[in-house]
Amino acid sequence: MSSSSISSGRIWPIVLKLALPAMFAQFINVLYSIVDRIYIAKMPVVGDFALAGVGIVAPICTLITSFSYLIGLGGAPLMAMSLGENNNDNAKKILSNSFLALLILGIIIPLIILLSYEPLLYFFGASDNTFQFAKDYLLIYLIGAPFALMSLGLNQFIISQGYSTKGMLTMLIGAIVNIILDPIFIFSLNMGVKGAALATTISQIISFIYVFIILISKYSNVKIGFKGYSLKIIGRVSRLGFSPFLIGMTDSLISIVLNISIKLYSKENVDTYITVATLTNTFFQMFSMPLLGISSGTGSILSFNFGARNVTRVKKSEFTILKLALIFTTMATILSFVISKPFLKIFTDDVIITNETLKMIRIFMSGFIILSFQYCFVDGLTALGKAKYAVTLSLIRKISMILLTLLLPLLLGINGCFYAELISDISASIITLIVFLSVFNKILNTRKNSKENVI
């Protein structure tokens, strides 16, 4: 998509052109875990234990990939703002420094986890029945983790240039490879959980190769360079990316706290409720990740026009994005009550697991529509470079969710672990709406009158 389209074309078509591929890309990202879990659940005899084991590893995978948001969703808006200012040299420096930061994080974070994986897995909810499955998956996943982190992070710089379809292909290529390799490794080669992890690792490596080729080729307006490194730029990127990083990191923390609460309050049914939590989160992510695609994938139209000081267009774009999100969340909520039972049949025939998961899915999805305000306004503030507001609003939701996950079971038993999501989503979204409406015009007016560049 050209800069002239972002700065002057009709807003609805541009938002749709950016949002739809981003939504699809995020859904494909969820498909990685869904495909793995479908095949794992079908493993003879041990399927339920294996599924619970992978569910324990999931928060660790989320934690690792959240570092891609720290750099990708911090650097991409800044690059788009620089393009809006016609400062291409600065845009290239931001991309080059972001690549270096992703490379360093991609090595350090998996290494730290590798050195402490055994106590981590038990702390995160593993039992003697599930530990070996969790270990087998994690150790192979860590090999591909650097590539996952870099491909997800760098993909944001493709999307922020308006190439949302190329960004979607990053996820699609990886998903297709994963879908093809999963049954071969898991069943044909009898590798079980290790095969699922290996299929994911190979798909992540291939996705990274695709992203890297795009960002050094003629298909990218801004290309990765290998000079001009600056701690100041990396620091600015990290500060802006801290809010989306916080969302991803605390998503991992919430899953961990949920598993810990389940371990405390479910007594002899630990593995059953870990499986329930795994399936509930998998279903919820099928809708929440495409919502993230709407809110984050459209950020380039906000960032570019904010950089160009076209504040009227920023305002119209933000509320167009919100309208699209509300349409999607309304349709998703209705659809969730129709497809939840058929969805669960793919994974399990266990009546107890199915009935409990259906109940939890309904709890999670009941607050989904209002979550549009949380996602669109927090990501909107990030796209405008206002990290302070974005981080604060993210923290309100996440801290409340963690506290409620620990405290509600004291009043409601094991069901209280799952009501925390609903209560936090509704309360935090209302707070975010109030704060956003009170500061949005002030931010736009300040930018309109400012003569300074973004970095």
Short mmCIF file of C-alpha atoms in Angstrom, two decimals, residues 82-439:
data_model
loop_
_atom_site.label_atom_id
_atom_site.label_comp_id
_atom_site.label_asym_id
_atom_site.label_seq_id
_atom_site.Cartn_x
_atom_site.Cartn_y
_atom_site.Cartn_z
CA SER A 82 9.30 8.51 10.42
CA LEU A 83 7.93 7.61 7.00
CA GLY A 84 5.08 10.06 7.63
CA GLU A 85 7.72 12.72 8.31
CA ASN A 86 9.54 11.72 5.05
CA ASN A 87 12.54 10.74 7.19
CA ASN A 88 13.56 7.51 5.44
CA ASP A 89 17.05 7.42 6.97
CA ASN A 90 15.57 7.44 10.45
CA ALA A 91 13.10 4.71 9.46
CA LYS A 92 15.98 2.50 8.30
CA LYS A 93 17.88 3.08 11.55
CA ILE A 94 14.83 2.05 13.57
CA LEU A 95 14.49 -1.20 11.56
CA SER A 96 18.20 -2.01 11.81
CA ASN A 97 18.34 -1.45 15.56
CA SER A 98 15.15 -3.45 16.04
CA PHE A 99 16.65 -6.38 14.13
CA LEU A 100 19.73 -6.33 16.37
CA ALA A 101 17.58 -6.20 19.52
CA LEU A 102 15.42 -9.11 18.34
CA LEU A 103 18.51 -11.18 17.53
CA ILE A 104 20.00 -10.62 20.99
CA LEU A 105 16.71 -11.34 22.79
CA GLY A 106 16.18 -14.42 20.62
CA ILE A 107 19.37 -15.92 21.97
CA ILE A 108 19.22 -14.80 25.62
CA ILE A 109 15.58 -15.52 26.55
CA PRO A 110 15.43 -19.18 25.40
CA LEU A 111 18.84 -19.80 27.01
CA ILE A 112 17.59 -18.53 30.39
CA ILE A 113 14.54 -20.80 30.16
CA LEU A 114 16.68 -23.78 29.14
CA LEU A 115 18.80 -23.41 32.28
CA SER A 116 15.77 -23.45 34.60
CA TYR A 117 13.09 -25.46 32.78
CA GLU A 118 12.52 -28.25 35.34
CA PRO A 119 11.49 -26.12 38.35
CA LEU A 120 9.62 -23.80 35.96
CA LEU A 121 7.45 -26.60 34.59
CA TYR A 122 6.53 -27.90 38.05
CA PHE A 123 5.84 -24.37 39.24
CA PHE A 124 3.62 -23.75 36.22
CA GLY A 125 1.40 -26.71 37.09
CA ALA A 126 3.09 -29.88 35.83
CA SER A 127 2.32 -33.11 37.65
CA ASP A 128 4.11 -36.45 37.52
CA ASN A 129 1.64 -37.45 34.78
CA THR A 130 2.33 -34.44 32.57
CA PHE A 131 5.94 -33.39 33.26
CA GLN A 132 7.61 -35.59 30.64
CA PHE A 133 5.25 -34.41 27.89
CA ALA A 134 5.83 -30.78 28.84
CA LYS A 135 9.61 -31.31 28.92
CA ASP A 136 9.70 -33.09 25.54
CA TYR A 137 7.77 -30.28 23.85
CA LEU A 138 9.62 -27.40 25.50
CA LEU A 139 13.21 -28.53 24.86
CA ILE A 140 12.61 -28.87 21.12
CA TYR A 141 10.50 -25.69 20.95
CA LEU A 142 13.40 -23.69 22.45
CA ILE A 143 15.54 -24.55 19.41
CA GLY A 144 13.14 -22.68 17.15
CA ALA A 145 12.24 -19.97 19.66
CA PRO A 146 14.82 -17.43 18.36
CA PHE A 147 13.35 -17.75 14.87
CA ALA A 148 9.79 -17.42 16.20
CA LEU A 149 10.72 -14.28 18.10
CA MET A 150 12.48 -12.68 15.12
CA SER A 151 9.86 -13.63 12.51
CA LEU A 152 6.98 -12.25 14.62
CA GLY A 153 8.88 -9.09 15.53
CA LEU A 154 10.20 -8.31 12.05
CA ASN A 155 6.84 -9.08 10.47
CA GLN A 156 5.46 -5.94 12.13
CA PHE A 157 7.85 -3.86 10.02
CA ILE A 158 6.41 -5.40 6.86
CA ILE A 159 2.85 -4.67 8.02
CA SER A 160 3.70 -1.11 9.11
CA GLN A 161 4.76 -0.28 5.54
CA GLY A 162 1.24 -1.17 4.41
CA TYR A 163 2.15 -4.66 3.15
CA SER A 164 -0.39 -6.48 5.28
CA THR A 165 -0.84 -9.30 2.74
CA LYS A 166 2.90 -10.06 2.80
CA GLY A 167 2.67 -10.01 6.60
CA MET A 168 -0.18 -12.51 6.45
CA LEU A 169 1.91 -14.82 4.26
CA THR A 170 4.51 -15.03 7.02
CA MET A 171 1.98 -16.80 9.22
CA LEU A 172 0.37 -18.73 6.37
CA ILE A 173 3.62 -20.28 5.18
CA GLY A 174 4.50 -21.41 8.71
CA ALA A 175 1.03 -22.78 9.35
CA ILE A 176 0.95 -24.81 6.13
CA VAL A 177 4.35 -26.34 6.89
CA ASN A 178 3.23 -27.12 10.45
CA ILE A 179 -0.03 -28.74 9.31
CA ILE A 180 1.81 -30.94 6.79
CA LEU A 181 4.58 -32.02 9.18
CA ASP A 182 2.50 -32.61 12.33
CA PRO A 183 0.87 -35.93 11.38
CA ILE A 184 4.10 -37.16 9.76
CA PHE A 185 6.23 -36.53 12.84
CA ILE A 186 3.64 -37.34 15.53
CA PHE A 187 2.16 -40.53 14.04
CA SER A 188 4.10 -41.77 11.00
CA LEU A 189 7.49 -41.37 12.68
CA ASN A 190 5.98 -42.14 16.12
CA MET A 191 7.61 -39.08 17.71
CA GLY A 192 4.54 -38.01 19.74
CA VAL A 193 4.84 -34.65 21.48
CA LYS A 194 8.43 -34.29 20.28
CA GLY A 195 7.17 -34.49 16.70
CA ALA A 196 4.65 -31.69 17.30
CA ALA A 197 7.39 -29.48 18.69
CA LEU A 198 9.74 -30.30 15.81
CA ALA A 199 7.06 -29.46 13.24
CA THR A 200 6.50 -26.11 14.94
CA THR A 201 10.25 -25.41 15.07
CA ILE A 202 10.76 -26.08 11.36
CA SER A 203 7.76 -23.91 10.45
CA GLN A 204 9.14 -21.04 12.56
CA ILE A 205 12.52 -21.23 10.84
CA ILE A 206 10.89 -21.12 7.40
CA SER A 207 8.71 -18.14 8.43
CA PHE A 208 11.81 -16.26 9.58
CA ILE A 209 13.61 -16.92 6.28
CA TYR A 210 10.64 -15.50 4.38
CA VAL A 211 10.46 -12.33 6.54
CA PHE A 212 14.21 -11.74 6.35
CA ILE A 213 14.25 -12.09 2.55
CA ILE A 214 11.37 -9.59 2.23
CA LEU A 215 13.12 -7.01 4.45
CA ILE A 216 16.42 -7.11 2.52
CA SER A 217 14.82 -7.19 -0.94
CA LYS A 218 13.20 -4.76 -3.37
CA TYR A 219 9.79 -5.75 -1.94
CA SER A 220 10.42 -3.56 1.12
CA ASN A 221 10.60 0.26 1.01
CA VAL A 222 12.72 0.18 4.16
CA LYS A 223 15.43 -2.48 4.27
CA ILE A 224 17.40 -3.96 7.14
CA GLY A 225 20.84 -2.36 7.44
CA PHE A 226 23.79 -3.53 9.50
CA LYS A 227 25.12 -0.25 10.86
CA GLY A 228 23.97 2.85 12.70
CA TYR A 229 23.26 0.98 15.92
CA SER A 230 22.14 3.17 18.80
CA LEU A 231 21.16 2.40 22.38
CA LYS A 232 19.00 5.52 22.30
CA ILE A 233 16.91 4.16 19.43
CA ILE A 234 16.66 0.69 21.01
CA GLY A 235 15.59 2.34 24.26
CA ARG A 236 12.90 4.41 22.50
CA VAL A 237 11.64 1.31 20.69
CA SER A 238 11.54 -0.68 23.92
CA ARG A 239 9.69 2.03 25.83
CA LEU A 240 6.96 2.23 23.21
CA GLY A 241 6.80 -1.55 22.85
CA PHE A 242 6.54 -2.11 26.59
CA SER A 243 2.74 -1.99 26.55
CA PRO A 244 2.21 -4.77 23.96
CA PHE A 245 5.07 -6.67 25.59
CA LEU A 246 3.32 -6.29 28.92
CA ILE A 247 0.10 -7.64 27.43
CA GLY A 248 1.86 -10.71 26.05
CA MET A 249 4.03 -11.24 29.11
CA THR A 250 1.16 -10.93 31.55
CA ASP A 251 -0.97 -13.21 29.36
CA SER A 252 1.70 -15.78 30.09
CA LEU A 253 1.72 -14.85 33.76
CA ILE A 254 -2.07 -15.10 33.95
CA SER A 255 -1.96 -18.60 32.43
CA ILE A 256 0.67 -19.54 34.99
CA VAL A 257 -1.37 -18.10 37.88
CA LEU A 258 -4.45 -19.90 36.52
CA ASN A 259 -2.57 -23.21 36.49
CA ILE A 260 -1.28 -22.58 40.01
CA SER A 261 -4.80 -21.75 41.24
CA ILE A 262 -6.13 -24.89 39.60
CA LYS A 263 -3.43 -26.90 41.32
CA LEU A 264 -4.44 -25.37 44.67
CA TYR A 265 -8.22 -25.64 44.39
CA SER A 266 -8.99 -28.63 42.14
CA LYS A 267 -7.38 -31.21 44.45
CA GLU A 268 -7.33 -34.62 42.72
CA ASN A 269 -8.69 -33.16 39.42
CA VAL A 270 -5.61 -31.10 38.57
CA ASP A 271 -4.92 -32.66 35.16
CA THR A 272 -8.60 -32.46 34.20
CA TYR A 273 -8.85 -28.73 34.93
CA ILE A 274 -5.46 -27.99 33.36
CA THR A 275 -6.92 -29.55 30.20
CA VAL A 276 -10.09 -27.47 30.62
CA ALA A 277 -7.99 -24.30 30.93
CA THR A 278 -5.91 -25.27 27.88
CA LEU A 279 -9.00 -25.82 25.72
CA THR A 280 -10.76 -22.69 27.01
CA ASN A 281 -7.74 -20.50 26.25
CA THR A 282 -7.33 -22.12 22.83
CA PHE A 283 -10.95 -21.34 21.95
CA PHE A 284 -10.76 -17.78 23.32
CA GLN A 285 -7.57 -17.09 21.35
CA MET A 286 -9.34 -18.05 18.11
CA PHE A 287 -11.26 -14.79 18.52
CA SER A 288 -9.01 -12.60 20.69
CA MET A 289 -6.00 -12.91 18.36
CA PRO A 290 -7.93 -11.74 15.25
CA LEU A 291 -9.20 -8.85 17.41
CA LEU A 292 -5.55 -8.07 18.11
CA GLY A 293 -5.03 -8.20 14.34
CA ILE A 294 -7.61 -5.43 13.92
CA SER A 295 -6.17 -3.21 16.63
CA SER A 296 -2.44 -3.71 15.94
CA GLY A 297 -2.51 -4.43 12.20
CA THR A 298 -4.12 -1.07 11.44
CA GLY A 299 -1.63 0.91 13.50
CA SER A 300 0.30 2.09 10.44
CA ILE A 301 -2.54 4.36 9.30
CA LEU A 302 -2.54 6.00 12.74
CA SER A 303 1.25 6.23 13.07
CA PHE A 304 1.88 7.52 9.53
CA ASN A 305 -0.74 10.25 9.74
CA PHE A 306 0.28 11.14 13.30
CA GLY A 307 3.84 11.57 12.04
CA ALA A 308 2.51 13.71 9.19
CA ARG A 309 0.43 15.75 11.70
CA ASN A 310 -2.78 14.87 9.87
CA VAL A 311 -4.73 14.67 13.13
CA THR A 312 -8.21 14.76 11.59
CA ARG A 313 -7.41 11.61 9.65
CA VAL A 314 -5.98 9.98 12.79
CA LYS A 315 -9.27 10.60 14.62
CA LYS A 316 -11.44 9.27 11.80
CA SER A 317 -9.20 6.22 11.40
CA GLU A 318 -9.25 5.34 15.11
CA PHE A 319 -13.02 5.33 15.33
CA THR A 320 -13.32 3.40 12.06
CA ILE A 321 -11.03 0.75 13.54
CA LEU A 322 -13.23 0.64 16.66
CA LYS A 323 -16.38 0.16 14.55
CA LEU A 324 -14.77 -2.76 12.74
CA ALA A 325 -13.72 -4.29 16.07
CA LEU A 326 -17.24 -3.99 17.50
CA ILE A 327 -18.73 -5.65 14.42
CA PHE A 328 -16.22 -8.50 14.73
CA THR A 329 -16.62 -9.05 18.48
CA THR A 330 -20.40 -9.07 18.21
CA MET A 331 -20.32 -11.69 15.45
CA ALA A 332 -17.67 -13.69 17.34
CA THR A 333 -19.73 -13.75 20.53
CA ILE A 334 -22.79 -15.06 18.69
CA LEU A 335 -20.70 -17.61 16.80
CA SER A 336 -18.98 -18.85 19.95
CA PHE A 337 -22.23 -20.19 21.39
CA VAL A 338 -22.85 -22.14 18.18
CA ILE A 339 -19.45 -23.73 17.50
CA SER A 340 -18.02 -24.33 20.98
CA LYS A 341 -19.37 -27.88 21.36
CA PRO A 342 -18.32 -29.08 17.86
CA PHE A 343 -14.93 -27.43 18.49
CA LEU A 344 -14.38 -29.45 21.66
CA LYS A 345 -15.33 -32.73 19.95
CA ILE A 346 -12.21 -32.33 17.82
CA PHE A 347 -10.08 -32.62 20.96
CA THR A 348 -11.85 -34.90 23.43
CA ASP A 349 -14.74 -37.29 24.04
CA ASP A 350 -14.45 -36.94 27.82
CA VAL A 351 -17.86 -35.77 29.12
CA ILE A 352 -16.52 -34.03 32.24
CA ILE A 353 -13.85 -32.10 30.33
CA THR A 354 -16.35 -31.13 27.61
CA ASN A 355 -19.05 -29.91 30.00
CA GLU A 356 -16.64 -27.94 32.20
CA THR A 357 -14.92 -26.36 29.19
CA LEU A 358 -18.26 -25.32 27.65
CA LYS A 359 -19.14 -23.55 30.89
CA MET A 360 -15.79 -21.75 31.00
CA ILE A 361 -15.96 -20.73 27.33
CA ARG A 362 -19.32 -19.04 27.94
CA ILE A 363 -17.83 -17.16 30.91
CA PHE A 364 -14.83 -15.96 28.87
CA MET A 365 -16.87 -14.90 25.82
CA SER A 366 -19.54 -13.01 27.78
CA GLY A 367 -17.30 -9.93 28.05
CA PHE A 368 -15.78 -10.15 24.59
CA ILE A 369 -17.70 -7.33 22.88
CA ILE A 370 -16.64 -4.64 25.35
CA LEU A 371 -13.04 -5.85 24.99
CA SER A 372 -13.01 -3.95 21.67
CA PHE A 373 -12.42 -0.72 23.60
CA GLN A 374 -9.48 -2.19 25.50
CA TYR A 375 -7.70 -3.53 22.42
CA CYS A 376 -8.38 -0.65 20.01
CA PHE A 377 -7.62 2.19 22.40
CA VAL A 378 -4.54 0.67 24.05
CA ASP A 379 -3.06 -0.25 20.65
CA GLY A 380 -4.19 3.12 19.30
CA LEU A 381 -2.23 4.92 22.01
CA THR A 382 0.78 2.72 21.26
CA ALA A 383 0.52 3.61 17.56
CA LEU A 384 0.61 7.30 18.56
CA GLY A 385 3.75 6.74 20.63
CA LYS A 386 1.99 7.29 23.98
CA ALA A 387 3.55 4.43 25.92
CA LYS A 388 2.73 5.85 29.35
CA TYR A 389 -1.03 5.66 28.83
CA ALA A 390 -0.88 2.32 27.02
CA VAL A 391 1.22 0.65 29.72
CA THR A 392 -0.94 1.99 32.56
CA LEU A 393 -4.18 0.81 30.96
CA SER A 394 -2.68 -2.58 30.16
CA LEU A 395 -1.48 -2.97 33.74
CA ILE A 396 -4.91 -2.20 35.17
CA ARG A 397 -6.46 -5.11 33.28
CA LYS A 398 -3.67 -7.57 33.86
CA ILE A 399 -3.07 -6.88 37.56
CA SER A 400 -6.78 -7.11 38.29
CA MET A 401 -6.96 -10.41 36.41
CA ILE A 402 -4.04 -11.89 38.35
CA LEU A 403 -5.43 -10.79 41.71
CA LEU A 404 -8.92 -12.06 40.90
CA THR A 405 -7.57 -15.39 39.66
CA LEU A 406 -5.94 -15.87 43.06
CA LEU A 407 -8.75 -14.46 45.23
CA LEU A 408 -12.06 -15.45 43.59
CA PRO A 409 -11.53 -19.21 44.15
CA LEU A 410 -11.67 -18.47 47.88
CA LEU A 411 -15.30 -17.43 47.36
CA LEU A 412 -16.41 -19.44 44.32
CA GLY A 413 -14.17 -22.49 44.34
CA ILE A 414 -12.50 -23.67 41.14
CA ASN A 415 -14.99 -21.70 38.97
CA GLY A 416 -13.61 -18.46 40.44
CA CYS A 417 -10.37 -19.03 38.51
CA PHE A 418 -12.27 -18.50 35.25
CA TYR A 419 -14.57 -15.62 36.29
CA ALA A 420 -11.46 -13.44 36.72
CA GLU A 421 -11.19 -13.00 32.93
CA LEU A 422 -14.79 -11.78 32.56
CA ILE A 423 -14.70 -9.29 35.46
CA SER A 424 -11.30 -7.88 34.46
CA ASP A 425 -12.25 -7.51 30.79
CA ILE A 426 -15.40 -5.52 31.57
CA SER A 427 -13.95 -3.26 34.28
CA ALA A 428 -10.67 -2.52 32.46
CA SER A 429 -12.44 -1.80 29.16
CA ILE A 430 -14.71 0.77 30.84
CA ILE A 431 -11.70 2.47 32.47
CA THR A 432 -9.81 2.47 29.15
CA LEU A 433 -12.78 4.05 27.34
CA ILE A 434 -13.01 6.86 29.91
CA VAL A 435 -9.26 7.58 29.90
CA PHE A 436 -8.97 7.46 26.10
CA LEU A 437 -11.82 9.88 25.53
CA SER A 438 -10.30 12.30 28.05
CA VAL A 439 -6.78 12.37 26.52
#
